[in-house]
mmCIF file of C-alpha atoms in Angstrom:
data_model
loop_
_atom_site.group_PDB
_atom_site.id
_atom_site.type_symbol
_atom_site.label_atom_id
_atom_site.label_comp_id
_atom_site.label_asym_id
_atom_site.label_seq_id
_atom_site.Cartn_x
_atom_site.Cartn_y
_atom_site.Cartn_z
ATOM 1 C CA UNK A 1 -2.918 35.865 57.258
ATOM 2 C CA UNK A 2 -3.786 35.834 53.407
ATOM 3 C CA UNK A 3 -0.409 34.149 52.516
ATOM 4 C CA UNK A 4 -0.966 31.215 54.370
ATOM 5 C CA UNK A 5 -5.288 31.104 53.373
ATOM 6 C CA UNK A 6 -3.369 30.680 50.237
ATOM 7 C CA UNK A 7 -0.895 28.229 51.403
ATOM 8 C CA UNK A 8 -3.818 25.907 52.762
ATOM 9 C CA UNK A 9 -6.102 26.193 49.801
ATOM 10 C CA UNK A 10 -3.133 24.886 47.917
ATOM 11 C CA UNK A 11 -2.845 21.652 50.200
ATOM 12 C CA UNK A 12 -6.483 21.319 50.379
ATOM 13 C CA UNK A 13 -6.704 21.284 46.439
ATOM 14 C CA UNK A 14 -3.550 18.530 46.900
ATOM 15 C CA UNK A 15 -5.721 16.309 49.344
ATOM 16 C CA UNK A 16 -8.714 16.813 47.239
ATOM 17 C CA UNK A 17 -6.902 15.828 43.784
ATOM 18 C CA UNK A 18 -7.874 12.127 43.451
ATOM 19 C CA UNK A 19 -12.004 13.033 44.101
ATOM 20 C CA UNK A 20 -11.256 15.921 41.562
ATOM 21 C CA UNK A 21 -9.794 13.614 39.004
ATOM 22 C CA UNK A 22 -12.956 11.240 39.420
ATOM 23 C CA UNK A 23 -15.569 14.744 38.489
ATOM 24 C CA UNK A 24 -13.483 16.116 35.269
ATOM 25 C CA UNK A 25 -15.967 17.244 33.300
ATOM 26 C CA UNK A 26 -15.524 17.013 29.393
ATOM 27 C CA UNK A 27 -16.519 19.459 26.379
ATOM 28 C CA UNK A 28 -18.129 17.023 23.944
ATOM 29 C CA UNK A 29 -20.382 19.295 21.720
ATOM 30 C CA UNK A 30 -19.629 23.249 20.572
ATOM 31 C CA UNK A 31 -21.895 26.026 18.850
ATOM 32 C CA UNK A 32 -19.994 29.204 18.274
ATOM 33 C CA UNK A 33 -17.398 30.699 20.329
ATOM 34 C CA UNK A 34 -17.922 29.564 24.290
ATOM 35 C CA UNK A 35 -15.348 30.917 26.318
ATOM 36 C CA UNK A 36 -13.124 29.259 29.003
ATOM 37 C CA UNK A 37 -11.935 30.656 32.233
ATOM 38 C CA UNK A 38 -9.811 28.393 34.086
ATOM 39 C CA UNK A 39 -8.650 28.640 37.831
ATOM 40 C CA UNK A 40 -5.931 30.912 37.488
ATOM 41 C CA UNK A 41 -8.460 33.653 35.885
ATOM 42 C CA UNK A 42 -7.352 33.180 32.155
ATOM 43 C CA UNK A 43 -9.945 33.841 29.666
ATOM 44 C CA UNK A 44 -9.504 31.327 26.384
ATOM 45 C CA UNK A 45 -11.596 29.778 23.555
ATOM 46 C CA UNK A 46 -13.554 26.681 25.019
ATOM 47 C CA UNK A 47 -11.652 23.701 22.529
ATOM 48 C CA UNK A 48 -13.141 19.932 21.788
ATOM 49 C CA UNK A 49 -12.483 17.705 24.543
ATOM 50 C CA UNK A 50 -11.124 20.595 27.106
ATOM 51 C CA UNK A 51 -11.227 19.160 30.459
ATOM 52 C CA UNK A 52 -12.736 20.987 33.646
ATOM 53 C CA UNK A 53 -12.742 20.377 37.012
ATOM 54 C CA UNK A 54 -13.275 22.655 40.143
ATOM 55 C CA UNK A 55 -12.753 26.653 39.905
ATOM 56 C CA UNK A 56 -13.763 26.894 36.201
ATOM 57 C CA UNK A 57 -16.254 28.310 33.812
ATOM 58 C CA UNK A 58 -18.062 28.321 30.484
ATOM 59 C CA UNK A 59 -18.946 31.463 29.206
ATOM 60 C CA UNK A 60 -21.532 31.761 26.148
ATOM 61 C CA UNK A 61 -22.639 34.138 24.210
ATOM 62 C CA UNK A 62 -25.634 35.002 22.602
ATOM 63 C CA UNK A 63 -25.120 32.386 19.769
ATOM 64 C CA UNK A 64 -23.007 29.430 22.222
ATOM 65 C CA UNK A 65 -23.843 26.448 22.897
ATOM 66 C CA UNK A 66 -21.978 23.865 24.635
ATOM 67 C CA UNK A 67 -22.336 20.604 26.343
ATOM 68 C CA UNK A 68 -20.805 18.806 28.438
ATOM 69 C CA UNK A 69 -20.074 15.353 29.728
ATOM 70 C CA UNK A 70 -19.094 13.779 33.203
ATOM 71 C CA UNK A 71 -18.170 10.031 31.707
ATOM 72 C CA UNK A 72 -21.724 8.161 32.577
ATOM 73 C CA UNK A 73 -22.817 10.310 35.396
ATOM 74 C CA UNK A 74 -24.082 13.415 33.810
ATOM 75 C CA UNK A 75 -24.719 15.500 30.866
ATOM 76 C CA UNK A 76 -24.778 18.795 30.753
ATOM 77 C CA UNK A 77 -25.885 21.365 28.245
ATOM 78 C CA UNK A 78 -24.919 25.355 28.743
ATOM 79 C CA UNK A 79 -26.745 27.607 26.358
ATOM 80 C CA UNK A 80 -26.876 30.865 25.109
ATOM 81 C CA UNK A 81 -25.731 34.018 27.406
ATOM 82 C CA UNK A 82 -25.207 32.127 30.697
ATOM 83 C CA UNK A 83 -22.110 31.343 33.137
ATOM 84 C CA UNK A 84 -21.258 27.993 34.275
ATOM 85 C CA UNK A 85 -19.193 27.452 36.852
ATOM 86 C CA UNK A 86 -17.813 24.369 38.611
ATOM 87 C CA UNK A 87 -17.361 24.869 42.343
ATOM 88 C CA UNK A 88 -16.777 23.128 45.394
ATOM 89 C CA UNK A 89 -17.685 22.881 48.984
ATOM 90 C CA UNK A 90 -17.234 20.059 52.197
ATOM 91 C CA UNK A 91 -19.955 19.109 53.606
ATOM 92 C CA UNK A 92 -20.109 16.174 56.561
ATOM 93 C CA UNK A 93 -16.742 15.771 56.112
ATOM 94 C CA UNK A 94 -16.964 14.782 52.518
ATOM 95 C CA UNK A 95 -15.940 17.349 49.299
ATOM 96 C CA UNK A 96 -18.713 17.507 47.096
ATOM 97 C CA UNK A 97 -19.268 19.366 43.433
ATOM 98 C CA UNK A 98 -21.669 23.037 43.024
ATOM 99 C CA UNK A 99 -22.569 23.047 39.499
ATOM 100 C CA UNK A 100 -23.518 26.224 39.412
ATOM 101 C CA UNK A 101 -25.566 28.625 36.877
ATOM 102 C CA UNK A 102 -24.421 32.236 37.287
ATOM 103 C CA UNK A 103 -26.513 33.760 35.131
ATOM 104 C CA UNK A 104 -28.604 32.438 32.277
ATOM 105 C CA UNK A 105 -29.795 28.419 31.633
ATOM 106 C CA UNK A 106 -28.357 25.099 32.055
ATOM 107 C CA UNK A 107 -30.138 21.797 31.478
ATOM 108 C CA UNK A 108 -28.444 19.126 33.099
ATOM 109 C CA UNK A 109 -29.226 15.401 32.836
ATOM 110 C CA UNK A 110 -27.693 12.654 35.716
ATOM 111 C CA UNK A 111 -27.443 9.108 35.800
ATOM 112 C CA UNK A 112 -28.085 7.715 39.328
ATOM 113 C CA UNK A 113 -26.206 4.036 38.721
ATOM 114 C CA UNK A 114 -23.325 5.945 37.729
ATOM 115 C CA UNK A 115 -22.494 7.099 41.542
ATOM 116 C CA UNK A 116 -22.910 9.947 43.621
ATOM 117 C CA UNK A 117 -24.566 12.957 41.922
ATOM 118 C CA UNK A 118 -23.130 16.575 42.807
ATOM 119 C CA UNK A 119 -25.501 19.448 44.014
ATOM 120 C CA UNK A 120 -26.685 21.966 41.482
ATOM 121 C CA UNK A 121 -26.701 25.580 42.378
ATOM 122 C CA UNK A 122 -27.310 28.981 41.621
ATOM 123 C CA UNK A 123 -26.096 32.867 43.218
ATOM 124 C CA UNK A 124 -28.909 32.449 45.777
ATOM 125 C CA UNK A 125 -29.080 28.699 46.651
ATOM 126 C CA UNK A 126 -28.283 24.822 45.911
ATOM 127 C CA UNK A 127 -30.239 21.760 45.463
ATOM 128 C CA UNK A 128 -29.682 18.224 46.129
ATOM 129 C CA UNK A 129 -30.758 15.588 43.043
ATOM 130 C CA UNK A 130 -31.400 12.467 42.749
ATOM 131 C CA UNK A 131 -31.536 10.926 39.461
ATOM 132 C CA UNK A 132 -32.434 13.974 37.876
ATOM 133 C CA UNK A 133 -32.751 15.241 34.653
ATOM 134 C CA UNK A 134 -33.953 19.785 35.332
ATOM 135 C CA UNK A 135 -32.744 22.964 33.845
ATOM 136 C CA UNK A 136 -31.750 25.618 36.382
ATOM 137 C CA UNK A 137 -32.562 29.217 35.366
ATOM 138 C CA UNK A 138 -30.681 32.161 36.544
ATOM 139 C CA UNK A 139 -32.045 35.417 36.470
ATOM 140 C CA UNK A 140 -30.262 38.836 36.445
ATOM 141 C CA UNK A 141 -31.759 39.738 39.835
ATOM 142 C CA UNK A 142 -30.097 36.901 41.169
ATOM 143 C CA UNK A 143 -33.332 34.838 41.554
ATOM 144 C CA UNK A 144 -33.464 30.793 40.501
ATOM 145 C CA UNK A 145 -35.738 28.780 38.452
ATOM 146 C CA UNK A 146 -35.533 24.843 39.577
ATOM 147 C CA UNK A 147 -37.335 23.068 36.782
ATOM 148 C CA UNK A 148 -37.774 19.246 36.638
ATOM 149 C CA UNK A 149 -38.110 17.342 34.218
ATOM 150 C CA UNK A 150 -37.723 13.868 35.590
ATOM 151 C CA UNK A 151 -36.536 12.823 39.291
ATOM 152 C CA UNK A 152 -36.154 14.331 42.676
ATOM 153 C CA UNK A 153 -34.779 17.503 43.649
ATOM 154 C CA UNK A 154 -34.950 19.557 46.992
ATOM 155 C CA UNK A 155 -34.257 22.836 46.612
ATOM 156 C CA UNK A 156 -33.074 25.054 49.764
ATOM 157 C CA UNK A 157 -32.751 28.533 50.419
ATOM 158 C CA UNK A 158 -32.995 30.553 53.893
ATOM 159 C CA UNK A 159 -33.680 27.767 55.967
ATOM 160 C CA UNK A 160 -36.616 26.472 53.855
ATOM 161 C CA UNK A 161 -36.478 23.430 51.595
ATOM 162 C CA UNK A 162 -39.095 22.261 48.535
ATOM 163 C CA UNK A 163 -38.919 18.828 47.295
ATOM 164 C CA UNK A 164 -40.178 18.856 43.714
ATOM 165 C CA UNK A 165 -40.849 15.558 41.454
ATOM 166 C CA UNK A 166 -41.291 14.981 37.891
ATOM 167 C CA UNK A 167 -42.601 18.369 35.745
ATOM 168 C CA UNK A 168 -42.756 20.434 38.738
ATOM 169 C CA UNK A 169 -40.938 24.010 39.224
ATOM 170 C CA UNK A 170 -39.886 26.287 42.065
ATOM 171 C CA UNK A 171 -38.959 30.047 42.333
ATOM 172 C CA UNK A 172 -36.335 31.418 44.813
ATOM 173 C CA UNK A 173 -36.340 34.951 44.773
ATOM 174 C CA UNK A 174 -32.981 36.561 45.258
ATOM 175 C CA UNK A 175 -31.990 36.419 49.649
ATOM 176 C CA UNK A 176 -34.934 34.543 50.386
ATOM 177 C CA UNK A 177 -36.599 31.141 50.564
ATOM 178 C CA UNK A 178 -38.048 29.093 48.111
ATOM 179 C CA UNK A 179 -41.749 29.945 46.607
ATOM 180 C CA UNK A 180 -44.717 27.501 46.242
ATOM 181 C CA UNK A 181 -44.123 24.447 43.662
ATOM 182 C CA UNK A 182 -45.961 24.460 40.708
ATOM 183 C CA UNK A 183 -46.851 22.098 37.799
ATOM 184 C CA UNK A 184 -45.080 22.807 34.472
ATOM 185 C CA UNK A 185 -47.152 19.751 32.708
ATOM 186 C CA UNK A 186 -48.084 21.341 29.313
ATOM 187 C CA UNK A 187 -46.051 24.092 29.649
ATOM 188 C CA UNK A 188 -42.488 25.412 28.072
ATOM 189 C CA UNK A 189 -40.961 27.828 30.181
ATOM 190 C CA UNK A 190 -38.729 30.189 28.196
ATOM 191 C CA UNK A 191 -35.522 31.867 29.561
ATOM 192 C CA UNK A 192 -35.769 35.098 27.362
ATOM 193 C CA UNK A 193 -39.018 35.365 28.459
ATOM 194 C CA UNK A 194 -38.609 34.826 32.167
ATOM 195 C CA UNK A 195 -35.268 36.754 32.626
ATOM 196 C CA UNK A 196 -37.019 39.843 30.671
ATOM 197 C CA UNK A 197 -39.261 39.621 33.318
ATOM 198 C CA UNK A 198 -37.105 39.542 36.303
ATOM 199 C CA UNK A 199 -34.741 42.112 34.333
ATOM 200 C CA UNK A 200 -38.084 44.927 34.093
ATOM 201 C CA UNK A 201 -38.700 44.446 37.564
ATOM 202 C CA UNK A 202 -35.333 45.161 38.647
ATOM 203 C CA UNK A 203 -35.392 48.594 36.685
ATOM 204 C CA UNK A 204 -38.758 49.026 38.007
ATOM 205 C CA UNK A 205 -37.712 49.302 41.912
ATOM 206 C CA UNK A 206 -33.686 49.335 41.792
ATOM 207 C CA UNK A 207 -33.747 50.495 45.667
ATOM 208 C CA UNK A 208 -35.641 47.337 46.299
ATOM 209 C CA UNK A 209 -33.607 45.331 44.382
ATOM 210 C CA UNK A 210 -30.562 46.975 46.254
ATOM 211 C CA UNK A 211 -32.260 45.710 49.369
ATOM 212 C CA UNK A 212 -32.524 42.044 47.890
ATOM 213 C CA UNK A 213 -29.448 41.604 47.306
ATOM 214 C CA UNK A 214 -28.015 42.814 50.853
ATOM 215 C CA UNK A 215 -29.869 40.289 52.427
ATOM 216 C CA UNK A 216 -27.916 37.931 49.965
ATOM 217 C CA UNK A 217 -24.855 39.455 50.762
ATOM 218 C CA UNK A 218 -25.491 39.546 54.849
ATOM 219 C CA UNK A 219 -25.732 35.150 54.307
ATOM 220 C CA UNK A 220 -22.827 35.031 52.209
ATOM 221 C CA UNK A 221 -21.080 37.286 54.911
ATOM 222 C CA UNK A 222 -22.443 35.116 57.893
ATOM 223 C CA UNK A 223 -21.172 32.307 55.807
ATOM 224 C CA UNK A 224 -17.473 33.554 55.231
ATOM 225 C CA UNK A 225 -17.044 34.332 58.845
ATOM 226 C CA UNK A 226 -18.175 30.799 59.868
ATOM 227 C CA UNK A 227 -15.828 28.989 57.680
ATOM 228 C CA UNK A 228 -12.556 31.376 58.465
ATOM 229 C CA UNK A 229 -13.467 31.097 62.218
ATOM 230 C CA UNK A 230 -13.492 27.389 61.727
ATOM 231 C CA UNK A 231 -10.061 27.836 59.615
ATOM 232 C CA UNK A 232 -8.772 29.292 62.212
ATOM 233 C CA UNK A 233 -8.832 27.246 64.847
ATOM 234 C CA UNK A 234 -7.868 24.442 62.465
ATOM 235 C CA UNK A 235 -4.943 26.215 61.058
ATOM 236 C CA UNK A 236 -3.581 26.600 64.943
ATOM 237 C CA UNK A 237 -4.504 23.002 65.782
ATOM 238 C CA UNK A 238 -2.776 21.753 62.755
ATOM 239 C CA UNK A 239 0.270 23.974 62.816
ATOM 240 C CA UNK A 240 1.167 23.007 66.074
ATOM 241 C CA UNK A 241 0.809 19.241 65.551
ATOM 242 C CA UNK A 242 3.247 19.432 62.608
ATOM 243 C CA UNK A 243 5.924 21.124 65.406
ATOM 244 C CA UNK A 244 4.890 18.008 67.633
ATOM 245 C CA UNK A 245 5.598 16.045 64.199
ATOM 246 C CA UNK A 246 8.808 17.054 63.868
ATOM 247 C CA UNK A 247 9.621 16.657 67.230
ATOM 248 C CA UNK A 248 8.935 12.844 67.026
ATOM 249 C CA UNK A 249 12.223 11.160 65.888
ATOM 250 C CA UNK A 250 11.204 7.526 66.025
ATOM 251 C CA UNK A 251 9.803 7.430 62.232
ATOM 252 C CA UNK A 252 6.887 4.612 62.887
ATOM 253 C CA UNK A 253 5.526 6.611 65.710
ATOM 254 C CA UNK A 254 5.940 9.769 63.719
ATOM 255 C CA UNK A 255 3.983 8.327 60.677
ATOM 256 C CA UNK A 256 1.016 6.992 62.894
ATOM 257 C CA UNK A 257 1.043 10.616 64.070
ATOM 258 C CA UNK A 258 0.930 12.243 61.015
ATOM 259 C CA UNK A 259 -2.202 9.702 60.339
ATOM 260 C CA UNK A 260 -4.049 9.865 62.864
ATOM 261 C CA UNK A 261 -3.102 13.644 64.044
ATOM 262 C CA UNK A 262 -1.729 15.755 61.893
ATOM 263 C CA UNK A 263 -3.182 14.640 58.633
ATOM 264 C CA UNK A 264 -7.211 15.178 59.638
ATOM 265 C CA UNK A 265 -6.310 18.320 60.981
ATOM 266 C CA UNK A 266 -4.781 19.582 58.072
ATOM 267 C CA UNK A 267 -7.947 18.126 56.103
ATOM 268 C CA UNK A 268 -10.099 20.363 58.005
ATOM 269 C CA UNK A 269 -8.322 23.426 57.889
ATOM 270 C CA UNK A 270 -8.234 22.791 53.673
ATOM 271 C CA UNK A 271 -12.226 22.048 53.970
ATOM 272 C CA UNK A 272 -12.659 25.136 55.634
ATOM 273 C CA UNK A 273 -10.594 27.536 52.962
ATOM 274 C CA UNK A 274 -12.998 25.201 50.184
ATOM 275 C CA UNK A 275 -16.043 26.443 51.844
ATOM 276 C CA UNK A 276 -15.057 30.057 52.807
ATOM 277 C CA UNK A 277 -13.865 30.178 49.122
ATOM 278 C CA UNK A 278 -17.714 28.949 47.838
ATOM 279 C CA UNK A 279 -18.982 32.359 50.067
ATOM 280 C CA UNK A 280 -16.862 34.388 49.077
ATOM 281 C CA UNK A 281 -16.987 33.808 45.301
ATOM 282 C CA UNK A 282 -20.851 33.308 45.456
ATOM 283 C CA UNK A 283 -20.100 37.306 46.974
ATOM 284 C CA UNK A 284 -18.245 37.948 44.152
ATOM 285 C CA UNK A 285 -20.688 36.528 41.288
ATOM 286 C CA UNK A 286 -23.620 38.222 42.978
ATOM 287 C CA UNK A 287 -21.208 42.017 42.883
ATOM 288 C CA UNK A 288 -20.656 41.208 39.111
ATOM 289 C CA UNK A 289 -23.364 39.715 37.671
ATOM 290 C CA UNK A 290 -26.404 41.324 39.269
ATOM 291 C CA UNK A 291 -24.830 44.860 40.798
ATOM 292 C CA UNK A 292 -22.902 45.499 38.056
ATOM 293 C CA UNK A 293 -25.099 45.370 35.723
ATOM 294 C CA UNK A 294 -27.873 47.195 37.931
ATOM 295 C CA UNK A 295 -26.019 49.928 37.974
ATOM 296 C CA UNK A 296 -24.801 50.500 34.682
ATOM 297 C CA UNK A 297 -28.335 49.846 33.712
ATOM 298 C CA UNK A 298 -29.534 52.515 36.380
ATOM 299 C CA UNK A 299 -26.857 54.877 35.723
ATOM 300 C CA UNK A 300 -27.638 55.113 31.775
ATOM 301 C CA UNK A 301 -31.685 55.558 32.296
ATOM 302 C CA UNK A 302 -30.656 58.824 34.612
ATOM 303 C CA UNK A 303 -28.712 60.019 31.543
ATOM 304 C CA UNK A 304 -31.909 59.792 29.854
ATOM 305 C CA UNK A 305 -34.656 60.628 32.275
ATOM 306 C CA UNK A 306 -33.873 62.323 35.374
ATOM 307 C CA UNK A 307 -34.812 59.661 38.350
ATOM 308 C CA UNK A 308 -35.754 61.505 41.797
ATOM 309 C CA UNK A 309 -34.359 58.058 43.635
ATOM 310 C CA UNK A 310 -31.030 58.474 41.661
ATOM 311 C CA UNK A 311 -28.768 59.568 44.292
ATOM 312 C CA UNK A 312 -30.540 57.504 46.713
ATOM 313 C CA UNK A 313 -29.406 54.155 44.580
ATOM 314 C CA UNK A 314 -25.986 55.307 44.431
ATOM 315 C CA UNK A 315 -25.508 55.978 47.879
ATOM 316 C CA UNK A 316 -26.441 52.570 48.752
ATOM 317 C CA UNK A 317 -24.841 51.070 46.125
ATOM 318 C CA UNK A 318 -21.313 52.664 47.097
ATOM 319 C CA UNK A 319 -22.139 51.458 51.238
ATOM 320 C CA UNK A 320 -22.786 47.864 49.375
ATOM 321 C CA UNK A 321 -19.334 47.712 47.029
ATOM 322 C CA UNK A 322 -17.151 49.397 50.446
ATOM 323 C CA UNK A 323 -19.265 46.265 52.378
ATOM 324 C CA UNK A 324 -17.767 44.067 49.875
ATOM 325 C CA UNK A 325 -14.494 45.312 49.407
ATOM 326 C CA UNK A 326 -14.214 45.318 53.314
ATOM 327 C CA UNK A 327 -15.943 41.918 54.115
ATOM 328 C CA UNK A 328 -15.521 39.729 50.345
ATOM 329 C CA UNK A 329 -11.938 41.154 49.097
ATOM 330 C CA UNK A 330 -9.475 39.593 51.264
ATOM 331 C CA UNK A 331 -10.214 36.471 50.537
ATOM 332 C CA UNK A 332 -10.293 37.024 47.293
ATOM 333 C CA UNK A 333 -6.775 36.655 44.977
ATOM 334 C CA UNK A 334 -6.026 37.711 41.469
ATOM 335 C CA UNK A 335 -7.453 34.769 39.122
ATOM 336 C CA UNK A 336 -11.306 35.739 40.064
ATOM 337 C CA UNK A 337 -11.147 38.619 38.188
#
């Protein structure tokens, strides 16, 4: 079965290729050394004028900077100690960008005349913009900050969506809905500040935070099956019209069936690897960037001070990474690591 997942995501990034060339996204400004993972997994320096598109990230460290360009349509600026990833997901039949912050804090500026504007997103949820200039926080409990600086943007998480409008801000706490809006007029909200925050209150109640991020994981998991069910019953509705294909020897009526059969079929079957992909890498992100570190982080206060909930956290931990490696792992392949 995980040969041909493979085999479809492959045509489905071939159908896809002429919306992907329209969202390359171009490195226009450096500080430091940003890294560069591309889709195949390989770690590089981020160069001048690289060229991104769907399935790759920018990786900073604490003295990176980089920005970003999509022609006209967007600008967008990746700083210090955060991952940025481009992803991608099909929704009402049409393919549509995630640009997602991982961890750490993106500003991101769009042009409305210049077309279409992609969703923004973070581990625990996207948002929809419209002519939108915000900077998206990610914190390393896998919570959000929407902040907006100019524009529209509804942010949705667990069934529960907050529309905010010029210099107003939104929480979303990690595997649940959006908090109350508030006004940021006045204000400057500071990452370092925030994320220490959100980083002491993990290490405050790490069992809770365990809990947190299961309920993430149970959506992302609700999510995969979904998507592979719908893959599925694509993949045997698709397979079996390309026999029927084949069969046809009259090459106009063959051609009109590969059109108007075969061809949408085979578009929904690579939708549905695009969107069982998002899950399951969302999975992923949320295992490295939030559990890992959680329980290093855990692990190396025990050494210190002996923590009567210790073996507790590591029980569940282990039932969450065998959860993952059960549920997450299949549909996983080498390059995301």
């Amino acid at each position: 079965m995980k040969r041909s997942l493979f085999i479809w995501f492959h045509l489905a990034c071939i159908f896809s290729a002429g919306i992907l060339m329209a969202q390359n996204t171009t490195v226009v400004y450096l500080e430091g050394e940003p890294q560069h993972k591309n889709s195949k997994g390989v770690l590089a320096p981020l160069d001048y004028g690289s060229r991104l598109s769907a399935g790759e990230s920018v990786i900073t460290g604490k003295k990176d900077l980089a920005e970003l360009e999509q022609g006209s349509a967007a600008v967008i600026r990746i700083k210090p100690n955060t991952v940025f990833t481009i992803r991608e997901v099909e929704t009402g039949g049409q393919k549509e960008q995630v640009l997602s912050t991982v961890v750490g804090s993106v500003s991101m500026k769009f042009n409305r005349l210049a077309g279409k504007e992609p969703r923004v997103g973070t581990v625990s949820t996207i948002a929809g913009i419209r002519g939108t200039e915000l900077t998206v926080f990610a914190g390393p409990d896998g919570s959000s900050l929407f902040i907006v600086k100019s524009g529209l943007v509804s942010v949705t998480a667990e069934g529960k969506t907050v529309d905010l409008g010029e210099q107003e801000a939104v929480e979303v706490p990690v595997g649940g809905p959006p908090g109350e809006k508030y006004s940021v007029l006045g204000r400057e909200l500071d990452f370092s500040v925030w994320a220490q925050e959100k980083a002491e209150a993990l290490l405050a109640d790490p069992l809770a935070a365990l809990e947190r991020t299961q309920v993430l994981l149970e959506q992302f998991k609700a999510g995969l099956a979904e998507w592979v069910g719908k893959y599925e019953s694509a993949r045997v509705e698709s397979e079996a019209a390309a026999k029927t294909m084949a069969e046809i020897t009259d090459k106009e009526a063959q051609g009109k069936y590969r059109d108007e059969v075969w061809f949408p079929l085979a578009l929904q079957t690579g939708s549905a690897v695009l969107n069982y992909r998002y899950y399951t890498l969302s999975a992923l992100s949320l295992r490295r960037y939030v559990l890992g570190p959680l329980y290093m982080q855990v692990r190396t206060r025990n050494m210190v001070t002996k923590d009567s909930t210790y073996e507790t956290f590591m029980a569940r931990y282990r039932k969450l990474i065998q959860d993952f490696q059960e549920t997450f792992e299949p549909y996983t392949n080498i390059t995301d690591y």
